[in-house]
């Protein structure tokens, strides 16, 4: 009898803990680490804050537990996928498992998956623990590319492709809501087709036209002063998360006073919005320059992609990671997502025109554009996984596999 009481108590503990994690993961995805509170987590499951602290003493304990649970599922999915016989089979299995998990979440039959974009907003030791756990998943997914037919892929190129692949999974949360859950299987197959086949028609060459990176940054002296400020803030937010990029740290990086910060921006949220505005304006400039090139849409798409991949690692980069969206109030976040969608829609139009003229193979243009956006945005973190990659190599190492196929030589 004692043992059964213990079992029942353990079950109750686990169920309540899982309920707290489920509710907290939703809040974490909506608000980021900065916006998650024990009080809100408690209210979401009808408990007092004191009751929640029985399970999680501090907010970072709770946020890290949400992330670690999601990473644990990713590890299991990756281990299942890489047991398949061929790289293509492994890729398909990983997509199958991930999209099914997302479908179950959408219909209320599965626990929510946490966004891992805000990991850097955690404090150590939680941050280090979560990053190491994700690195283990990353290394497992990278074995997807281990096969005799891919022996030509060196470790660095496998790493770049793994980063690109995982970016596709995580970015899908930004656009899958446009589809009914019953269509997720069809969407998955189109994602698989684009990953394997790319956008290039058979016989296409990788020869992007050079785009002067200096033309993508602000032009006159007054703009450059603000550009320097926003670039420093972007780099800090990307590397340390919203919470880690304090006003003091941004000011110190530029050797200016806090008063100068508030001269540029009324509040920190305004700064994030300004950094996003800069990011989307750079992408629009790239698109405009590419669309003015003489040639077909394949040349324009590949040139725009190569320019942005190079820009991310240049003295003018990086662009702000989409992970910063979770730190913004909902109404501002919705507006910034709309900006991102407009950038994707322009890429979709270019892809559609390329399909019509025959320079791009038939694919789902809307999905392909979102996937391209995911890759280009993830380029800002390429040096985290591949420290030795150079600015000039980034287009071939990172953008080309997206456009010509993840297994293409």
Coordinates of C-alpha atoms in Angstrom, one line a residue:
X1 CA 0.0 0.0 0.0
X2 CA 2.8 2.4 0.8
X3 CA 4.4 1.7 -2.5
X4 CA 1.2 2.4 -4.4
X5 CA 0.8 5.7 -2.5
X6 CA 4.3 6.6 -3.5
X7 CA 3.6 5.7 -7.1
X8 CA 0.4 7.8 -7.0
X9 CA 2.2 10.7 -5.5
X10 CA 4.9 10.4 -8.1
X11 CA 2.3 10.4 -10.9
X12 CA 0.6 13.4 -9.4
X13 CA 3.9 15.2 -9.2
X14 CA 4.8 14.4 -12.7
X15 CA 1.4 15.4 -14.1
X16 CA 1.4 18.7 -12.3
X17 CA 5.0 19.4 -13.3
X18 CA 4.1 18.6 -17.0
X19 CA 1.1 20.9 -16.8
X20 CA 3.3 23.7 -15.5
X21 CA 5.8 23.0 -18.3
X22 CA 3.1 22.9 -21.0
X23 CA 1.6 26.3 -19.9
X24 CA 5.0 27.8 -19.4
X25 CA 6.3 26.7 -22.8
X26 CA 3.4 28.6 -24.4
X27 CA 4.2 31.7 -22.4
X28 CA 7.9 31.3 -23.2
X29 CA 7.2 31.1 -26.9
X30 CA 5.0 34.2 -26.8
X31 CA 7.1 36.4 -24.5
X32 CA 10.6 35.0 -24.4
X33 CA 12.6 34.5 -21.2
X34 CA 12.2 38.2 -20.4
X35 CA 8.4 38.0 -20.3
X36 CA 8.0 34.7 -18.5
X37 CA 7.1 34.9 -14.8
X38 CA 6.4 32.3 -12.2
X39 CA 3.2 34.2 -11.3
X40 CA 1.8 34.0 -14.9
X41 CA 2.8 30.3 -15.1
X42 CA 1.0 29.6 -11.9
X43 CA -2.1 31.5 -13.0
X44 CA -2.2 29.5 -16.3
X45 CA -2.6 26.2 -14.4
X46 CA -4.7 27.5 -11.5
X47 CA -2.0 27.4 -8.9
X48 CA -0.4 29.9 -6.5
X49 CA 3.1 31.1 -7.2
X50 CA 4.2 29.4 -4.1
X51 CA 3.0 26.1 -5.4
X52 CA 5.0 26.6 -8.6
X53 CA 8.1 27.3 -6.7
X54 CA 7.8 23.8 -5.2
X55 CA 8.7 22.5 -8.7
X56 CA 10.8 25.4 -10.0
X57 CA 12.5 27.8 -7.6
X58 CA 13.2 30.6 -10.1
X59 CA 12.1 31.8 -13.5
X60 CA 15.3 30.6 -15.2
X61 CA 14.8 27.1 -13.6
X62 CA 11.4 27.0 -15.3
X63 CA 12.5 28.4 -18.7
X64 CA 15.5 26.1 -18.8
X65 CA 13.3 23.1 -17.9
X66 CA 10.9 24.0 -20.8
X67 CA 13.8 24.1 -23.2
X68 CA 15.5 21.0 -22.0
X69 CA 12.3 19.0 -22.4
X70 CA 12.0 20.1 -26.0
X71 CA 15.7 19.4 -26.6
X72 CA 15.1 15.9 -25.2
X73 CA 12.4 15.2 -27.7
X74 CA 14.7 16.5 -30.5
X75 CA 17.4 14.2 -29.4
X76 CA 15.1 11.2 -29.6
X77 CA 13.8 12.3 -33.0
X78 CA 17.3 12.7 -34.3
X79 CA 18.4 9.3 -33.0
X80 CA 15.4 7.7 -34.7
X81 CA 16.0 9.6 -38.0
X82 CA 19.7 8.8 -38.4
X83 CA 19.0 5.1 -38.0
X84 CA 17.5 5.2 -41.5
X85 CA 19.7 3.7 -44.2
X86 CA 20.4 6.7 -46.5
X87 CA 20.8 10.5 -46.0
X88 CA 17.6 11.2 -47.9
X89 CA 15.7 8.6 -45.8
X90 CA 17.1 10.2 -42.6
X91 CA 16.1 13.7 -43.7
X92 CA 12.6 12.5 -44.6
X93 CA 12.2 10.7 -41.2
X94 CA 13.3 13.8 -39.3
X95 CA 10.8 16.0 -41.2
X96 CA 8.1 13.4 -40.7
X97 CA 8.7 13.2 -36.9
X98 CA 8.9 17.0 -36.5
X99 CA 5.9 17.9 -38.6
X100 CA 3.8 15.2 -36.9
X101 CA 4.8 16.6 -33.5
X102 CA 3.8 20.1 -34.7
X103 CA 0.5 18.8 -36.0
X104 CA -0.4 17.1 -32.7
X105 CA 0.4 20.4 -31.0
X106 CA -1.8 22.3 -33.4
X107 CA -4.8 20.0 -32.7
X108 CA -4.2 20.0 -28.9
X109 CA -3.0 16.5 -28.6
X110 CA 0.7 17.1 -27.9
X111 CA 2.8 19.1 -25.6
X112 CA 4.0 22.4 -27.0
X113 CA 7.6 22.6 -28.4
X114 CA 9.6 25.4 -26.9
X115 CA 11.4 27.9 -29.1
X116 CA 15.1 27.7 -28.5
X117 CA 15.8 31.2 -30.0
X118 CA 16.0 32.9 -26.6
X119 CA 18.6 30.5 -25.0
X120 CA 21.1 33.3 -24.6
X121 CA 18.7 35.2 -22.4
X122 CA 19.1 32.6 -19.7
X123 CA 21.7 33.1 -17.0
X124 CA 24.5 30.6 -16.3
X125 CA 24.6 27.8 -15.4
X126 CA 21.3 27.2 -17.1
X127 CA 22.5 28.8 -20.4
X128 CA 25.6 26.6 -20.6
X129 CA 23.5 23.5 -19.8
X130 CA 20.9 24.2 -22.5
X131 CA 23.5 25.1 -25.1
X132 CA 25.5 21.9 -24.5
X133 CA 22.4 19.8 -24.7
X134 CA 21.5 21.4 -28.0
X135 CA 25.0 21.0 -29.2
X136 CA 24.6 17.2 -28.6
X137 CA 21.4 17.3 -30.8
X138 CA 23.3 19.2 -33.4
X139 CA 26.1 16.6 -33.5
X140 CA 23.6 13.8 -33.8
X141 CA 21.7 15.5 -36.7
X142 CA 25.0 16.1 -38.5
X143 CA 25.5 12.4 -38.7
X144 CA 22.6 12.4 -41.2
X145 CA 25.2 13.4 -43.8
X146 CA 27.6 10.5 -43.0
X147 CA 27.4 8.2 -46.0
X148 CA 29.9 6.9 -48.7
X149 CA 28.2 8.9 -51.4
X150 CA 28.7 12.1 -49.3
X151 CA 32.3 11.4 -48.5
X152 CA 33.2 14.6 -50.4
X153 CA 31.5 16.7 -47.7
X154 CA 34.1 17.8 -45.2
X155 CA 33.2 18.4 -41.5
X156 CA 32.7 22.1 -42.0
X157 CA 30.3 21.7 -44.9
X158 CA 28.3 19.1 -43.0
X159 CA 28.1 21.5 -40.1
X160 CA 26.9 24.3 -42.3
X161 CA 24.2 22.1 -43.8
X162 CA 23.1 20.9 -40.4
X163 CA 22.7 24.5 -39.2
X164 CA 20.7 25.3 -42.3
X165 CA 18.5 22.2 -41.8
X166 CA 17.7 22.9 -38.1
X167 CA 16.9 26.6 -39.0
X168 CA 14.2 25.3 -41.4
X169 CA 12.6 23.3 -38.6
X170 CA 12.6 26.1 -36.1
X171 CA 11.5 28.8 -38.6
X172 CA 8.6 26.7 -39.7
X173 CA 6.8 27.8 -36.5
X174 CA 6.6 31.3 -38.0
X175 CA 4.6 30.3 -41.1
X176 CA 3.0 26.9 -40.6
X177 CA 0.0 28.5 -38.9
X178 CA -1.1 29.6 -42.4
X179 CA -2.0 26.0 -43.2
X180 CA -4.5 23.6 -41.7
X181 CA -3.0 20.9 -39.6
X182 CA -4.5 18.3 -42.0
X183 CA -2.2 19.8 -44.7
X184 CA 1.0 19.5 -42.7
X185 CA 1.9 16.2 -44.4
X186 CA 1.6 17.8 -47.8
X187 CA 3.7 20.8 -46.6
X188 CA 6.3 18.4 -45.2
X189 CA 6.7 16.8 -48.6
X190 CA 7.2 20.1 -50.3
X191 CA 9.8 21.1 -47.7
X192 CA 11.6 17.8 -48.4
X193 CA 11.4 18.4 -52.1
X194 CA 12.9 21.9 -51.8
X195 CA 15.7 20.7 -49.4
X196 CA 16.7 17.9 -51.7
X197 CA 16.2 19.5 -55.1
X198 CA 16.8 23.1 -54.3
X199 CA 15.5 25.7 -56.7
X200 CA 17.9 25.3 -59.5
X201 CA 16.9 23.6 -62.8
X202 CA 19.1 20.8 -64.0
X203 CA 22.3 22.2 -65.5
X204 CA 22.1 25.6 -63.7
X205 CA 25.4 27.1 -62.6
X206 CA 26.2 28.7 -59.3
X207 CA 27.5 32.1 -60.5
X208 CA 25.9 34.9 -58.5
X209 CA 26.6 38.4 -59.6
X210 CA 28.5 40.5 -57.0
X211 CA 26.5 43.0 -55.0
X212 CA 28.4 45.8 -53.4
X213 CA 27.9 45.4 -49.7
X214 CA 28.6 49.0 -48.9
X215 CA 25.5 49.9 -50.9
X216 CA 23.4 47.9 -48.5
X217 CA 24.4 50.0 -45.4
X218 CA 23.2 53.5 -44.8
X219 CA 24.6 56.1 -47.0
X220 CA 25.3 59.6 -45.7
X221 CA 27.2 60.7 -42.6
X222 CA 24.1 61.3 -40.4
X223 CA 22.7 57.9 -41.3
X224 CA 26.1 56.2 -40.7
X225 CA 26.1 57.5 -37.1
X226 CA 22.8 55.8 -36.4
X227 CA 23.9 52.7 -38.5
X228 CA 26.9 52.3 -36.2
X229 CA 24.7 52.5 -33.2
X230 CA 22.2 49.9 -34.5
X231 CA 24.9 47.6 -35.7
X232 CA 26.5 47.5 -32.2
X233 CA 23.1 46.8 -30.7
X234 CA 22.3 44.1 -33.2
X235 CA 25.5 42.3 -32.5
X236 CA 25.0 42.4 -28.8
X237 CA 21.3 41.2 -29.0
X238 CA 22.3 38.4 -31.3
X239 CA 25.1 37.2 -29.1
X240 CA 23.6 37.8 -25.6
X241 CA 19.9 37.9 -26.1
X242 CA 17.5 40.7 -25.4
X243 CA 18.1 40.6 -21.6
X244 CA 21.9 40.3 -21.9
X245 CA 22.2 43.3 -24.2
X246 CA 21.7 46.0 -21.6
X247 CA 21.8 49.7 -22.2
X248 CA 25.1 49.9 -20.3
X249 CA 26.7 47.2 -22.5
X250 CA 25.5 48.8 -25.8
X251 CA 26.8 52.2 -24.6
X252 CA 30.1 50.7 -23.5
X253 CA 30.5 48.9 -26.9
X254 CA 30.3 52.3 -28.6
X255 CA 32.0 54.3 -25.9
X256 CA 29.0 56.6 -25.5
X257 CA 26.9 57.6 -22.5
X258 CA 23.5 56.3 -21.6
X259 CA 22.2 59.7 -22.5
X260 CA 23.3 59.1 -26.1
X261 CA 21.4 55.8 -26.1
X262 CA 18.2 57.6 -25.1
X263 CA 18.9 60.3 -27.6
X264 CA 18.6 57.6 -30.3
X265 CA 15.8 55.6 -28.7
X266 CA 13.2 56.3 -26.0
X267 CA 13.3 52.7 -24.7
X268 CA 15.0 49.4 -25.3
X269 CA 12.0 48.0 -27.2
X270 CA 12.3 51.0 -29.5
X271 CA 15.9 49.9 -30.1
X272 CA 14.9 46.4 -31.1
X273 CA 12.3 47.7 -33.5
X274 CA 14.9 50.0 -35.0
X275 CA 17.3 47.1 -35.4
X276 CA 14.5 45.1 -37.1
X277 CA 13.8 48.0 -39.4
X278 CA 17.4 48.1 -40.4
X279 CA 17.4 44.4 -41.0
X280 CA 14.4 44.4 -43.3
X281 CA 15.6 47.5 -45.1
X282 CA 18.9 45.8 -45.9
X283 CA 17.0 42.8 -47.3
X284 CA 14.8 45.0 -49.4
X285 CA 17.8 46.8 -50.8
X286 CA 19.3 43.5 -51.7
X287 CA 16.1 42.4 -53.4
X288 CA 15.9 45.7 -55.3
X289 CA 19.5 45.5 -56.5
X290 CA 19.1 41.8 -57.5
X291 CA 15.8 42.6 -59.4
X292 CA 17.7 45.2 -61.4
X293 CA 20.3 42.7 -62.7
X294 CA 20.2 41.7 -66.3
X295 CA 19.4 38.0 -66.5
X296 CA 16.9 35.5 -65.3
X297 CA 15.3 35.0 -61.9
X298 CA 17.8 32.2 -61.0
X299 CA 20.6 34.8 -61.3
X300 CA 18.6 37.3 -59.2
X301 CA 17.6 34.9 -56.5
X302 CA 21.1 33.4 -56.2
X303 CA 22.7 36.8 -56.3
X304 CA 20.5 38.2 -53.5
X305 CA 21.0 35.1 -51.4
X306 CA 24.8 35.2 -51.9
X307 CA 24.9 38.9 -51.0
X308 CA 23.0 38.4 -47.8
X309 CA 25.0 35.4 -46.7
X310 CA 28.2 37.5 -47.2
X311 CA 26.7 40.6 -45.6
X312 CA 26.0 38.6 -42.4
X313 CA 29.8 38.0 -41.9
X314 CA 31.0 41.3 -43.2
X315 CA 31.9 44.5 -41.3
X316 CA 28.4 45.7 -42.1
X317 CA 26.7 42.7 -40.5
X318 CA 25.0 40.9 -39.0
X319 CA 21.3 41.3 -39.4
X320 CA 19.1 40.9 -36.3
X321 CA 18.1 37.4 -35.5
X322 CA 14.4 36.7 -35.6
X323 CA 14.7 35.4 -32.0
X324 CA 14.6 39.0 -30.8
X325 CA 10.9 39.1 -31.7
X326 CA 9.9 37.1 -28.6
X327 CA 11.1 40.0 -26.4
X328 CA 8.7 42.6 -28.0
X329 CA 5.2 43.4 -26.9
X330 CA 2.6 41.4 -29.0
X331 CA 1.3 44.4 -31.0
X332 CA 4.9 45.4 -32.0
X333 CA 5.8 41.7 -32.7
X334 CA 2.9 41.3 -35.1
X335 CA 3.9 44.4 -37.0
X336 CA 7.5 43.1 -37.4
X337 CA 6.3 39.7 -38.5
X338 CA 4.3 41.4 -41.2
X339 CA 7.5 43.1 -42.4
X340 CA 9.3 39.8 -42.5
X341 CA 6.4 38.3 -44.5
X342 CA 6.6 41.0 -47.0
X343 CA 10.3 40.2 -47.6
X344 CA 9.3 36.6 -48.0
X345 CA 6.5 37.5 -50.4
X346 CA 8.8 39.4 -52.6
X347 CA 11.1 36.3 -52.8
X348 CA 8.1 34.2 -53.5
X349 CA 7.2 36.5 -56.5
X350 CA 10.7 36.2 -57.8
X351 CA 10.6 32.4 -57.5
X352 CA 7.2 32.3 -59.2
X353 CA 8.5 34.4 -62.1
X354 CA 11.5 32.1 -62.4
X355 CA 9.3 29.0 -62.6
X356 CA 7.2 30.6 -65.4
X357 CA 10.4 31.5 -67.4
X358 CA 11.9 28.1 -66.7
X359 CA 15.0 29.3 -64.8
X360 CA 13.7 27.8 -61.5
X361 CA 12.3 24.4 -61.1
X362 CA 8.6 24.0 -60.2
X363 CA 8.3 24.3 -56.4
X364 CA 5.9 25.7 -53.9
X365 CA 7.0 29.3 -54.2
X366 CA 5.5 30.5 -50.8
X367 CA 7.2 27.7 -48.9
X368 CA 10.4 28.1 -50.8
X369 CA 10.5 31.8 -49.9
X370 CA 10.0 31.1 -46.2
X371 CA 12.8 28.5 -46.3
X372 CA 15.1 30.9 -48.0
X373 CA 14.3 33.6 -45.4
X374 CA 15.1 31.0 -42.7
X375 CA 18.5 30.3 -44.2
X376 CA 19.4 33.9 -44.7
X377 CA 18.4 34.8 -41.2
X378 CA 20.4 31.9 -39.7
X379 CA 23.5 33.1 -41.5
X380 CA 24.2 35.4 -38.6
X381 CA 25.0 32.4 -36.4
X382 CA 27.1 30.5 -38.9
X383 CA 30.4 31.5 -37.2
X384 CA 29.1 30.1 -33.9
X385 CA 29.1 26.6 -35.5
X386 CA 31.8 27.2 -38.0
X387 CA 34.3 29.7 -36.5
X388 CA 36.8 29.5 -39.4
X389 CA 34.3 30.3 -42.2
X390 CA 35.2 33.4 -44.1
X391 CA 32.9 36.1 -45.4
X392 CA 33.7 35.2 -49.0
X393 CA 33.1 31.5 -48.4
X394 CA 29.7 32.0 -46.8
X395 CA 27.6 32.1 -50.0
X396 CA 28.9 28.8 -51.3
X397 CA 29.0 27.1 -47.9
X398 CA 25.6 28.2 -46.7
X399 CA 23.4 29.7 -49.3
X400 CA 24.2 27.4 -52.2
X401 CA 23.0 24.2 -50.4
X402 CA 19.7 25.8 -49.9
X403 CA 19.3 26.8 -53.5
X404 CA 20.9 23.8 -55.2
X405 CA 20.0 21.0 -52.8
X406 CA 21.3 20.0 -49.4
X407 CA 23.0 16.9 -50.8
X408 CA 24.2 18.5 -54.0
X409 CA 27.9 18.5 -54.7

